[in-house]
PDB file of C-alpha atoms in Angstrom:
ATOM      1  CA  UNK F 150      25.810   2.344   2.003  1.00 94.00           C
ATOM      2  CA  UNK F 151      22.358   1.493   1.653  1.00 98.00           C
ATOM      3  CA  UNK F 152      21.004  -1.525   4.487  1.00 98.00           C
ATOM      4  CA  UNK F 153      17.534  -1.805   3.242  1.00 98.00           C
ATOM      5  CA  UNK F 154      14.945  -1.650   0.290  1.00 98.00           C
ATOM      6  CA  UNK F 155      11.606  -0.642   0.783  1.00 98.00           C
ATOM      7  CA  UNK F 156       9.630  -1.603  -2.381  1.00 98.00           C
ATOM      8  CA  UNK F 157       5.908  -0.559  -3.594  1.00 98.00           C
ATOM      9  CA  UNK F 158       4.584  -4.192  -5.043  1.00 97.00           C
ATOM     10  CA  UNK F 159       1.670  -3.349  -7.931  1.00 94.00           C
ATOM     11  CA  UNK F 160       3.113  -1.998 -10.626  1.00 96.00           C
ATOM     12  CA  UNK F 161       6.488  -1.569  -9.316  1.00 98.00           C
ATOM     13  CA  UNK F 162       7.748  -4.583  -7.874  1.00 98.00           C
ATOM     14  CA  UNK F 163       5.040  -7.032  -9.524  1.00 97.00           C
ATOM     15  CA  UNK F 164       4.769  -6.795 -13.520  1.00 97.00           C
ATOM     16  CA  UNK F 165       1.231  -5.250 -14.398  1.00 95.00           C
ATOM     17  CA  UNK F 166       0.314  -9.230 -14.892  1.00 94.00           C
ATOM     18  CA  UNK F 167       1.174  -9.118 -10.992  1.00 93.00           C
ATOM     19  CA  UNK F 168       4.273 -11.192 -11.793  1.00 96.00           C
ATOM     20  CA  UNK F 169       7.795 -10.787 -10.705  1.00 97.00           C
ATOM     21  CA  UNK F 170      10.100 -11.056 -13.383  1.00 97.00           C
ATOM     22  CA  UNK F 171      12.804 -13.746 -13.643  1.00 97.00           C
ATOM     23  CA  UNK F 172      15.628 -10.592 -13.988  1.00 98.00           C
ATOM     24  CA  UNK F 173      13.757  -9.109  -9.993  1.00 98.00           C
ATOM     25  CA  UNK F 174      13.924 -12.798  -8.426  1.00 98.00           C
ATOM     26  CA  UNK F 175      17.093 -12.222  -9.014  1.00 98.00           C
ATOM     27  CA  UNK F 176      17.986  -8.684  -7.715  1.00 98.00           C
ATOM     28  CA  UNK F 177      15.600  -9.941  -4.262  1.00 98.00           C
ATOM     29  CA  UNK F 178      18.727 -12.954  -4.165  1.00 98.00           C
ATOM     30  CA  UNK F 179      21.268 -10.366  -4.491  1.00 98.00           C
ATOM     31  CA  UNK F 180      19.494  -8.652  -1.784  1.00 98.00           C
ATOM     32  CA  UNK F 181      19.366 -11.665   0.448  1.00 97.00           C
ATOM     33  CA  UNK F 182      22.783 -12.985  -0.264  1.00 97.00           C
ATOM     34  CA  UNK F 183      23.669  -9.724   1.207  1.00 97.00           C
ATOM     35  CA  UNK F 184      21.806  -8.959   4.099  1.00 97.00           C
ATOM     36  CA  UNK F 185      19.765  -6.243   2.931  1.00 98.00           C
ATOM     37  CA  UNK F 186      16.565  -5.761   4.194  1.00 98.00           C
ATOM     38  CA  UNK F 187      13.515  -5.689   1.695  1.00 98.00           C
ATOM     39  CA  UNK F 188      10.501  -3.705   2.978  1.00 98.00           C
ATOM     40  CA  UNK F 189       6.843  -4.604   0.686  1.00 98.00           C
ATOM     41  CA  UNK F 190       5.157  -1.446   0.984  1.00 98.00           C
ATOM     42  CA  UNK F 191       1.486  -1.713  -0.311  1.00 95.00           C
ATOM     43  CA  UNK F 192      -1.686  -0.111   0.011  1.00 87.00           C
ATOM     44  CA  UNK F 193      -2.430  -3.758  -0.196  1.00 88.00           C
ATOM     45  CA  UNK F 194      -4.017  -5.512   3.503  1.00 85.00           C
ATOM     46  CA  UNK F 195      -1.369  -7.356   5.646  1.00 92.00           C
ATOM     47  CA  UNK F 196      -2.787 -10.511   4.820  1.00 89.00           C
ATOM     48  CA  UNK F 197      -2.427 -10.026   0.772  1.00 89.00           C
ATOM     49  CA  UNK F 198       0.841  -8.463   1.051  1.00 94.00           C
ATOM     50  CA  UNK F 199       1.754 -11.657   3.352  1.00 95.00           C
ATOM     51  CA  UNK F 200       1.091 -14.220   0.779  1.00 93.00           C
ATOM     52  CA  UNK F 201       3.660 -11.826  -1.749  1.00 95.00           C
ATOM     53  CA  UNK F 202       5.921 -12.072   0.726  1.00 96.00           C
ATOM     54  CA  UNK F 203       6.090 -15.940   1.281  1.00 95.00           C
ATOM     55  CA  UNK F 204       6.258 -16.612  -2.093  1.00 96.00           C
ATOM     56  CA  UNK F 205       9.253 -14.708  -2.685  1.00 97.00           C
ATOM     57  CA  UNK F 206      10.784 -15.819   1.109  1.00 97.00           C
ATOM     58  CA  UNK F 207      10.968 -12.723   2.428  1.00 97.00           C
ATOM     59  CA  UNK F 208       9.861 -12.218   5.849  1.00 96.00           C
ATOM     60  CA  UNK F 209      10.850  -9.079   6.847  1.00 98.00           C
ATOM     61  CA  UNK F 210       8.679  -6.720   8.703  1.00 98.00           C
ATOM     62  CA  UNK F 211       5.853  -5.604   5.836  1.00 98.00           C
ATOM     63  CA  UNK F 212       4.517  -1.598   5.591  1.00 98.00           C
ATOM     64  CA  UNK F 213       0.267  -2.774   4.545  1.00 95.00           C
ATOM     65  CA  UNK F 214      -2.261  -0.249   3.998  1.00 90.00           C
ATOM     66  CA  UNK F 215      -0.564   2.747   2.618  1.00 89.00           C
ATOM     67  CA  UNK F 216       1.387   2.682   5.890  1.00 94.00           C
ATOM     68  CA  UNK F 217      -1.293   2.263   8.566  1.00 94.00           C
ATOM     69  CA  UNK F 218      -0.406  -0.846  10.055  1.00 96.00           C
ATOM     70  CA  UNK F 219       3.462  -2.195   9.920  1.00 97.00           C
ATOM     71  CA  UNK F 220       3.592  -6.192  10.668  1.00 96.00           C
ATOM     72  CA  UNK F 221       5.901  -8.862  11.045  1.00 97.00           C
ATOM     73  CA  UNK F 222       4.957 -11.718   9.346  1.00 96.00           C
ATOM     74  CA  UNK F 223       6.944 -14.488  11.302  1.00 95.00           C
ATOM     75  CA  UNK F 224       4.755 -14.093  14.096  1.00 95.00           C
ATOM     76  CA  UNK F 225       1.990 -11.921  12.894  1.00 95.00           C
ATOM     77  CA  UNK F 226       2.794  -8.940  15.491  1.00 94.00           C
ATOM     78  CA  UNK F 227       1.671  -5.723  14.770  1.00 94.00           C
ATOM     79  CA  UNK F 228       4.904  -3.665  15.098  1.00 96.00           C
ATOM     80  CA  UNK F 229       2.977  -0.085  14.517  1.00 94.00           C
ATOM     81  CA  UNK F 230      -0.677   1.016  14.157  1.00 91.00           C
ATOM     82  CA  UNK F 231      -2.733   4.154  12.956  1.00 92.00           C
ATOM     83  CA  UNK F 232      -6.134   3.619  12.215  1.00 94.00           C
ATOM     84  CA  UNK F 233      -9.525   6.005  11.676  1.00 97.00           C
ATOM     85  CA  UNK F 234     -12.051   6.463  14.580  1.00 96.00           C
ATOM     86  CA  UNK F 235     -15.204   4.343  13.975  1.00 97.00           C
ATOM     87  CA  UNK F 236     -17.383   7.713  14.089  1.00 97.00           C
ATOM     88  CA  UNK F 237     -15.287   9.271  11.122  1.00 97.00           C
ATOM     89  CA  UNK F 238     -15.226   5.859   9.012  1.00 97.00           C
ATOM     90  CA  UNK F 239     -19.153   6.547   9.282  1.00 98.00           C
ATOM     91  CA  UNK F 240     -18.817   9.500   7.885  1.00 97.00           C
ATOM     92  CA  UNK F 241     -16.667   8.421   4.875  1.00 97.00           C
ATOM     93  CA  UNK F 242     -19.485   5.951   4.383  1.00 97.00           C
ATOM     94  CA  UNK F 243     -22.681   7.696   3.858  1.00 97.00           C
ATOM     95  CA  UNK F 244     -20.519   9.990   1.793  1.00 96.00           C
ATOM     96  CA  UNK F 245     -20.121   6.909  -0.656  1.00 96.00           C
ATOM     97  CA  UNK F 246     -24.000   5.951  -0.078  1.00 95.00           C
ATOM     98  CA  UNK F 247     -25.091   9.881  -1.051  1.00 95.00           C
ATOM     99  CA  UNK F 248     -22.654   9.304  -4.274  1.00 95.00           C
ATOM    100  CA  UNK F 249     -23.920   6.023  -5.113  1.00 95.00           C
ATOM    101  CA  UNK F 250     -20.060   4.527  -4.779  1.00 95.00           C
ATOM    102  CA  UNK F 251     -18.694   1.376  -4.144  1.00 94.00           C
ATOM    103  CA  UNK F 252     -16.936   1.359  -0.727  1.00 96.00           C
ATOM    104  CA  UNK F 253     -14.832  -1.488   0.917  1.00 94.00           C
ATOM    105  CA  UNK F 254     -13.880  -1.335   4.905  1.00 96.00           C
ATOM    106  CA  UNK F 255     -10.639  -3.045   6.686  1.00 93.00           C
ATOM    107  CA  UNK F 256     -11.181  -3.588  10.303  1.00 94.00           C
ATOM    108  CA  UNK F 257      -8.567  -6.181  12.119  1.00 87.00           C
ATOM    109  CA  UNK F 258      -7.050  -7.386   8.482  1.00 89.00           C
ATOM    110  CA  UNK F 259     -10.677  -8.314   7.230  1.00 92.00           C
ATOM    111  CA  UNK F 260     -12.040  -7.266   4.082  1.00 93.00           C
ATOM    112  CA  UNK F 261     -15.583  -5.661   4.571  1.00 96.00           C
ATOM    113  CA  UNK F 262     -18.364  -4.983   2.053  1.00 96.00           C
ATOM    114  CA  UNK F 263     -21.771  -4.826   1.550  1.00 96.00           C
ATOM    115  CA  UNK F 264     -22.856  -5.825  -2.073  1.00 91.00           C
ATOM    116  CA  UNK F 265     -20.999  -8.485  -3.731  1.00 91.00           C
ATOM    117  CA  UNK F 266     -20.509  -7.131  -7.850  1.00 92.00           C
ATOM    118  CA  UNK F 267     -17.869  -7.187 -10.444  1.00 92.00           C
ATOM    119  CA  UNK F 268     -16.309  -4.790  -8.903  1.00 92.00           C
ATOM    120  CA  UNK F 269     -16.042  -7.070  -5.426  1.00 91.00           C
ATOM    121  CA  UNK F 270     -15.063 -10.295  -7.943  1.00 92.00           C
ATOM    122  CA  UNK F 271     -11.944  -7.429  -9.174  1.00 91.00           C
ATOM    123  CA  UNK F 272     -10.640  -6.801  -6.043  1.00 88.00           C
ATOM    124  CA  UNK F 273     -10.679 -10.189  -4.877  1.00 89.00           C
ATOM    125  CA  UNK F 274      -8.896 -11.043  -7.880  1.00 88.00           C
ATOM    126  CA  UNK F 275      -6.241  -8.830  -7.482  1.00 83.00           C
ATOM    127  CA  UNK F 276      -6.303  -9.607  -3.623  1.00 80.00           C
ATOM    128  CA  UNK F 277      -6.351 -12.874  -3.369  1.00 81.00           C
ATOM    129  CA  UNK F 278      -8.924 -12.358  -0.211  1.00 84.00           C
ATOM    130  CA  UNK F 279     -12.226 -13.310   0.400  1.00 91.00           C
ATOM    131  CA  UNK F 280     -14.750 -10.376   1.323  1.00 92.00           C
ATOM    132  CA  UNK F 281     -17.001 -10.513   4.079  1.00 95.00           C
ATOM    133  CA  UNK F 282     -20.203  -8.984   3.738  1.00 96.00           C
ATOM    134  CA  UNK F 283     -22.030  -7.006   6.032  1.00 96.00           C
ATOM    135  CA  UNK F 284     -25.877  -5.440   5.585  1.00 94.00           C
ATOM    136  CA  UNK F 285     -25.382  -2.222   6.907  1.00 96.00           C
ATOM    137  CA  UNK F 286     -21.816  -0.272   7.748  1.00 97.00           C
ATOM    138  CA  UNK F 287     -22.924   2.372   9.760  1.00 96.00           C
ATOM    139  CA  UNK F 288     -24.469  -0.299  11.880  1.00 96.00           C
ATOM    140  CA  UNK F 289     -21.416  -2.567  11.979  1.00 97.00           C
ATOM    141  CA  UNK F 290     -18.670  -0.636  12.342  1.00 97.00           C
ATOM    142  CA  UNK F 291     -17.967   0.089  16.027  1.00 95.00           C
ATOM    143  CA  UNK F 292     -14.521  -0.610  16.038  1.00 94.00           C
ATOM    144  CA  UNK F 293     -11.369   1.959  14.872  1.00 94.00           C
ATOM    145  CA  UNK F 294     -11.071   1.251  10.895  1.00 96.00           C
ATOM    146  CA  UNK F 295      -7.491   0.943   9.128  1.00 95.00           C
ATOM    147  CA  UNK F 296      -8.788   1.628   5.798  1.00 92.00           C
ATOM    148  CA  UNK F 297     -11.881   2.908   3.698  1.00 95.00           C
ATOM    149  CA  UNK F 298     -11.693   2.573   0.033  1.00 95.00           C
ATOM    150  CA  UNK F 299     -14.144   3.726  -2.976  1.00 96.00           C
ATOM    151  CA  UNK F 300     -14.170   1.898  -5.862  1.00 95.00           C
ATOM    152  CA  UNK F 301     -15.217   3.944  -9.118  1.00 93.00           C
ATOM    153  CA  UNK F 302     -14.286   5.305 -12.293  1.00 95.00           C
ATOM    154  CA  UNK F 303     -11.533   8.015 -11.991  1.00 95.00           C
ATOM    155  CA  UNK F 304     -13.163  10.772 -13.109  1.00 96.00           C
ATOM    156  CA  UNK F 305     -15.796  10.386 -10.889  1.00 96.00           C
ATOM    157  CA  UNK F 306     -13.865   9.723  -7.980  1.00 96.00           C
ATOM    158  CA  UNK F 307     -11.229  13.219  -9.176  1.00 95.00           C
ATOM    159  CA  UNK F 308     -14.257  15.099  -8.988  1.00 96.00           C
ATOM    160  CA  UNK F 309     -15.630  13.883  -5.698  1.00 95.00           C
ATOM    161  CA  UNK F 310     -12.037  14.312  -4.051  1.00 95.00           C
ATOM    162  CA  UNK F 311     -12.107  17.902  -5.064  1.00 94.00           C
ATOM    163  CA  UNK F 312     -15.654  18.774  -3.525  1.00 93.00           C
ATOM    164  CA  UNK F 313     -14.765  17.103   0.013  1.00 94.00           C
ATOM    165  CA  UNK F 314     -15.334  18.794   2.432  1.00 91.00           C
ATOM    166  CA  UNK F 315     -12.846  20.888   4.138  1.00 91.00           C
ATOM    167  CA  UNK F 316     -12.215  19.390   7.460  1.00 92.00           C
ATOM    168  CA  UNK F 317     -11.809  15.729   5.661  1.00 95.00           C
ATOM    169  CA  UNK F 318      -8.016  17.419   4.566  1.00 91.00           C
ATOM    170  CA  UNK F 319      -7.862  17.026   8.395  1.00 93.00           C
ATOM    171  CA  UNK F 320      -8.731  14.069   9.473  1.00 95.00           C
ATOM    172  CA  UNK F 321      -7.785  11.984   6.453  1.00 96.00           C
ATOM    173  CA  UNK F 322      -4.481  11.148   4.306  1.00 91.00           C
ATOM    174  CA  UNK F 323      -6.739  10.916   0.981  1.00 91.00           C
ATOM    175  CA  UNK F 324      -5.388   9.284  -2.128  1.00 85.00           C
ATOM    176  CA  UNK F 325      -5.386   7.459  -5.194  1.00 86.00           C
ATOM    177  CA  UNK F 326      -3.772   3.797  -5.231  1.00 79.00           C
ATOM    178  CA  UNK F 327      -5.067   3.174  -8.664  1.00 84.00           C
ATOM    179  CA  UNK F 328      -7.012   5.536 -10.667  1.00 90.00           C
ATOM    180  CA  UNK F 329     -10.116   3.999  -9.845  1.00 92.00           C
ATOM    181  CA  UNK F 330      -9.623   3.469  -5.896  1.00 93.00           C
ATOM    182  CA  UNK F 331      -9.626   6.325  -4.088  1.00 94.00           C
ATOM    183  CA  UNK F 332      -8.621   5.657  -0.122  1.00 91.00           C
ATOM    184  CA  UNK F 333      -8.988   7.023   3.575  1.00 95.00           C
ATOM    185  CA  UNK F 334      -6.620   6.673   5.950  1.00 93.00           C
ATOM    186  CA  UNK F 335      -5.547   8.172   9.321  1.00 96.00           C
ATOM    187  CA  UNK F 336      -4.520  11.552   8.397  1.00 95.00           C
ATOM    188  CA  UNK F 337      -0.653  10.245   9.785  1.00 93.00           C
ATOM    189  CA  UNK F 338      -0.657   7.413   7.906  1.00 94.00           C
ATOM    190  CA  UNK F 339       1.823   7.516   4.905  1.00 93.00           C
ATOM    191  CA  UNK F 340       4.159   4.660   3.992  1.00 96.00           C
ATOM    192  CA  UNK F 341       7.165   7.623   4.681  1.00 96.00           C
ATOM    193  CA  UNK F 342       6.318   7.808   8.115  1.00 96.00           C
ATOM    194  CA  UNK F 343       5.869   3.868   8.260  1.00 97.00           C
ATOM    195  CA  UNK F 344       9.449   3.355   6.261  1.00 98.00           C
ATOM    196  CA  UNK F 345      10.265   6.107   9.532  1.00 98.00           C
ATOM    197  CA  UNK F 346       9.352   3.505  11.998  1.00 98.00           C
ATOM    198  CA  UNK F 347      10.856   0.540  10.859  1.00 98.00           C
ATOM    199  CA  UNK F 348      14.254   2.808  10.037  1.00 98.00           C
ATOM    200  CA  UNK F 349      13.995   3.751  13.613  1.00 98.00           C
ATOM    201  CA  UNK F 350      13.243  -0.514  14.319  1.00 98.00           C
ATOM    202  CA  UNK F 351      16.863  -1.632  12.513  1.00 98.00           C
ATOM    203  CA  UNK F 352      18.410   1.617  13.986  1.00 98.00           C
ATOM    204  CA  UNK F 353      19.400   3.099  10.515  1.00 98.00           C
ATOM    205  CA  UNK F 354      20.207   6.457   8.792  1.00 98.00           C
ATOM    206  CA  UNK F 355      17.666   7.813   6.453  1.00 97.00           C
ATOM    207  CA  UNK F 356      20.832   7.836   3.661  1.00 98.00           C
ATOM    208  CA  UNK F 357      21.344   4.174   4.330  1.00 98.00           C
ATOM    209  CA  UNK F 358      17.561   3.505   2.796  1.00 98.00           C
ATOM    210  CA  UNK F 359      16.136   2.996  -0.885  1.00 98.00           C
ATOM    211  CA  UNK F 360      12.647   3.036  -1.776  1.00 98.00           C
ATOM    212  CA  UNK F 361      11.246   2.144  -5.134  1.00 98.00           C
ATOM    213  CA  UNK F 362       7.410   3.324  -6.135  1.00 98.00           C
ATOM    214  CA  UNK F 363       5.272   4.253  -8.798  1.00 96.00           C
ATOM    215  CA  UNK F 364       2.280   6.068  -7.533  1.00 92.00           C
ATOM    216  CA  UNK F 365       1.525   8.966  -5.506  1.00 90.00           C
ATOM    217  CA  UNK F 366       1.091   7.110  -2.389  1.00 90.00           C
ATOM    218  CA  UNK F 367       5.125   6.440  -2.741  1.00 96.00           C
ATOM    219  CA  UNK F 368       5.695  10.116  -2.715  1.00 96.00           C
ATOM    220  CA  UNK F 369       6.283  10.151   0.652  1.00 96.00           C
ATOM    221  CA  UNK F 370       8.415   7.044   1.410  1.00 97.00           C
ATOM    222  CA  UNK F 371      10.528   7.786  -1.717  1.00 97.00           C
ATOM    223  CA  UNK F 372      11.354  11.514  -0.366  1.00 98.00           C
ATOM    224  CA  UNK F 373      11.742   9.891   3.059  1.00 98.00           C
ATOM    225  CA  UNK F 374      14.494   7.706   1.805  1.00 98.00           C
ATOM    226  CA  UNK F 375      18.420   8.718   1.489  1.00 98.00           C
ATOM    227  CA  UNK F 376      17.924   7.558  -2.624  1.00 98.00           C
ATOM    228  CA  UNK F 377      13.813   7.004  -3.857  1.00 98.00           C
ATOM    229  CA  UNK F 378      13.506   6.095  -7.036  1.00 98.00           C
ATOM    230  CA  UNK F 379      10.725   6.050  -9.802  1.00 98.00           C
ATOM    231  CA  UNK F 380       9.789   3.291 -12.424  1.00 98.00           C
ATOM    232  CA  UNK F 381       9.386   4.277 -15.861  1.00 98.00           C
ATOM    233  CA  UNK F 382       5.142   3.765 -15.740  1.00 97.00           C
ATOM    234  CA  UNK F 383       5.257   6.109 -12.295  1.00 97.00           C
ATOM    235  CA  UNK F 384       3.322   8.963 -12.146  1.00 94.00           C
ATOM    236  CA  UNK F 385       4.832  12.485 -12.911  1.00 96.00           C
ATOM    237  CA  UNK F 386       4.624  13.408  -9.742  1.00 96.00           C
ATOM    238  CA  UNK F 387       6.599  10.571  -8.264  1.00 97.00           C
ATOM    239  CA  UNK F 388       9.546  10.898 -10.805  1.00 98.00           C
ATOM    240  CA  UNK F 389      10.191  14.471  -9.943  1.00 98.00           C
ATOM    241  CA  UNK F 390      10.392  13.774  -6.384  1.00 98.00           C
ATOM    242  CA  UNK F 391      12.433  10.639  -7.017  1.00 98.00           C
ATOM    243  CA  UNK F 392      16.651  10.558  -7.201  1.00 98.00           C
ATOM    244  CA  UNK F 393      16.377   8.943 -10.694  1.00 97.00           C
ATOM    245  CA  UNK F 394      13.966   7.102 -12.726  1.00 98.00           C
ATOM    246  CA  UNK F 395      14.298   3.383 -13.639  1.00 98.00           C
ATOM    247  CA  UNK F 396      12.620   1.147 -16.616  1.00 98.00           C
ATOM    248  CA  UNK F 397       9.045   0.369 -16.077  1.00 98.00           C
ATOM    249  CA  UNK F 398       7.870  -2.473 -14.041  1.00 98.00           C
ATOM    250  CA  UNK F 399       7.458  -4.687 -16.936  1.00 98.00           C
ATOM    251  CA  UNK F 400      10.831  -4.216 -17.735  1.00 98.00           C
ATOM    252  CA  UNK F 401      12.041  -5.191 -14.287  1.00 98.00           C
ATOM    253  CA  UNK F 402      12.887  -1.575 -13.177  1.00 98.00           C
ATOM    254  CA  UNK F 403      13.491  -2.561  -9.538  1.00 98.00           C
ATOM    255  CA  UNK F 404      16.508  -4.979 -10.643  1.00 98.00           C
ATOM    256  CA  UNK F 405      17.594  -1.811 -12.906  1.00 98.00           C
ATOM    257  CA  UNK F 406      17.366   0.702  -9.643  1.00 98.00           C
ATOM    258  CA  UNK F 407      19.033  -2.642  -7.471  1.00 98.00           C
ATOM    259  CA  UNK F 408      21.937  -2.944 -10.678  1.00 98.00           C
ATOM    260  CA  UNK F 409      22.609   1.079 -10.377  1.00 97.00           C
ATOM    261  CA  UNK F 410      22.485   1.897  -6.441  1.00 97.00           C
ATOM    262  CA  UNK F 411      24.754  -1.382  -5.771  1.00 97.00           C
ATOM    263  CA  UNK F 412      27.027  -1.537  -8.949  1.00 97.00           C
ATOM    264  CA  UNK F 413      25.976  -4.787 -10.041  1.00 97.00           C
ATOM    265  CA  UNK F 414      24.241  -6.612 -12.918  1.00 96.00           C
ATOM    266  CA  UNK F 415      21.456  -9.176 -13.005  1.00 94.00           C
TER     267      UNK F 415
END
């Protein structure tokens, strides 16, 4: 019997208007009414992926930044931690200042940059943070990094993520969010070993958790899981590795995988 849900918001739980639909409200009551955890699980920062989860009165521990940081947001405790070393997030950034590429830094749940551009005024859209700007990274940073992420077109950022160099493979978990953010973290970090912790946390069985996802960066909490399952818009990649694959998120695919696993309707 599953116990708990981990869920990927963008484009899986929220609608691509970053909405939840009226038929998901209601599959997250079903959820409650029963005592089943719900896990967000974003590449999102904690503090985004905390406002999500207040809206929709859920305050179970949240998996933020692809899996590098795991908080409760009750008291704001940090329940689980893996973050770059300030000497390697250098690195990462005068790779994006030889390349000419927007870069963003997370340091203690605050959202660094440098310039302030449309592509800033994007992300704080889809946010809902403020950015703090810096003048100069490699002078600033001195302290371990959770996250770096460029900001580009995709192509662009495909074919600088297949000249990388070598020893990056080793030091970072490297992947695409969105097709135009390309992101560093701790090579451990993965929201499959973060779902791990918080498994561990509630003392469960892998088969007693679900996780829903879309992108590539749920690849590895959805084959963590006892049943993963894929939206309809997920990538190719996710839907092989998943159990089965749902409607899309418009068409409130995480009630449809909540209806199947539990035999219910919404």
């Amino acid at each position: 019997m599953i116990k708990l849900v981990a869920t990927d918001l963008d484009d899986t739980l929220l609608s691509k208007d970053l909405t939840v639909t009226e038929k998901n409200l209601k599959a997250i009551e079903f959820l409650k009414q029963n005592s089943i955890i719900l896990i967000l699980a974003s590449g999102r920062p904690y503090p985004s992926v905390k406002k999500v989860a207040y809206d929709l009165q859920n305050f179970y521990p949240m998996i933020t930044y692809q899996g590098a940081l795991v908080y409760d947001p009750k008291n704001d405790k940090k329940l689980y931690g893996c973050e770059i070393k300030p000497e390697d997030a250098k690195e990462l950034v005068r790779l994006a200042k030889d390349e000419g590429i927007h870069v963003h830094i997370y340091i203690d749940n605050i959202w660094y940059v440098e310039v302030m551009n449309e592509k800033t005024e994007y992300y704080k859209n889809l946010t809902k943070l403020e950015p703090h700007r810096v003048e100069n990274f490699l002078e600033f940073i001195d302290r371990p990094v959770t996250k770096v992420l460029f900001f580009d077109e995709h192509e662009r950022l495909k074919a600088l993520k297949e000249r990388l160099p070598k020893d990056f493979s080793k030091k970072f978990n490297i992947m695409f969010s969105k097709p135009f953010f390309l992101e560093f973290t701790d090579i451990n970090v993965s929201k499959g070993n973060a779902l791990k912790f918080l498994t561990e946390y509630y003392d469960l069985k892998r088969e007693e958790v679900m996780a829903i996802g879309d992108g590539d960066n749920d690849i590895s909490m959805i084959e963590y899981a006892g049943v993963g399952v894929a939206v309809g818009n997920a990538t190719e990649s996710l839907k092989s590795a998943a159990n089965f694959v749902v409607a899309s998120c418009d068409e409130s695919g995480f009630a449809e995988a909540i209806e199947k696993v539990f035999n219910v309707h919404f």
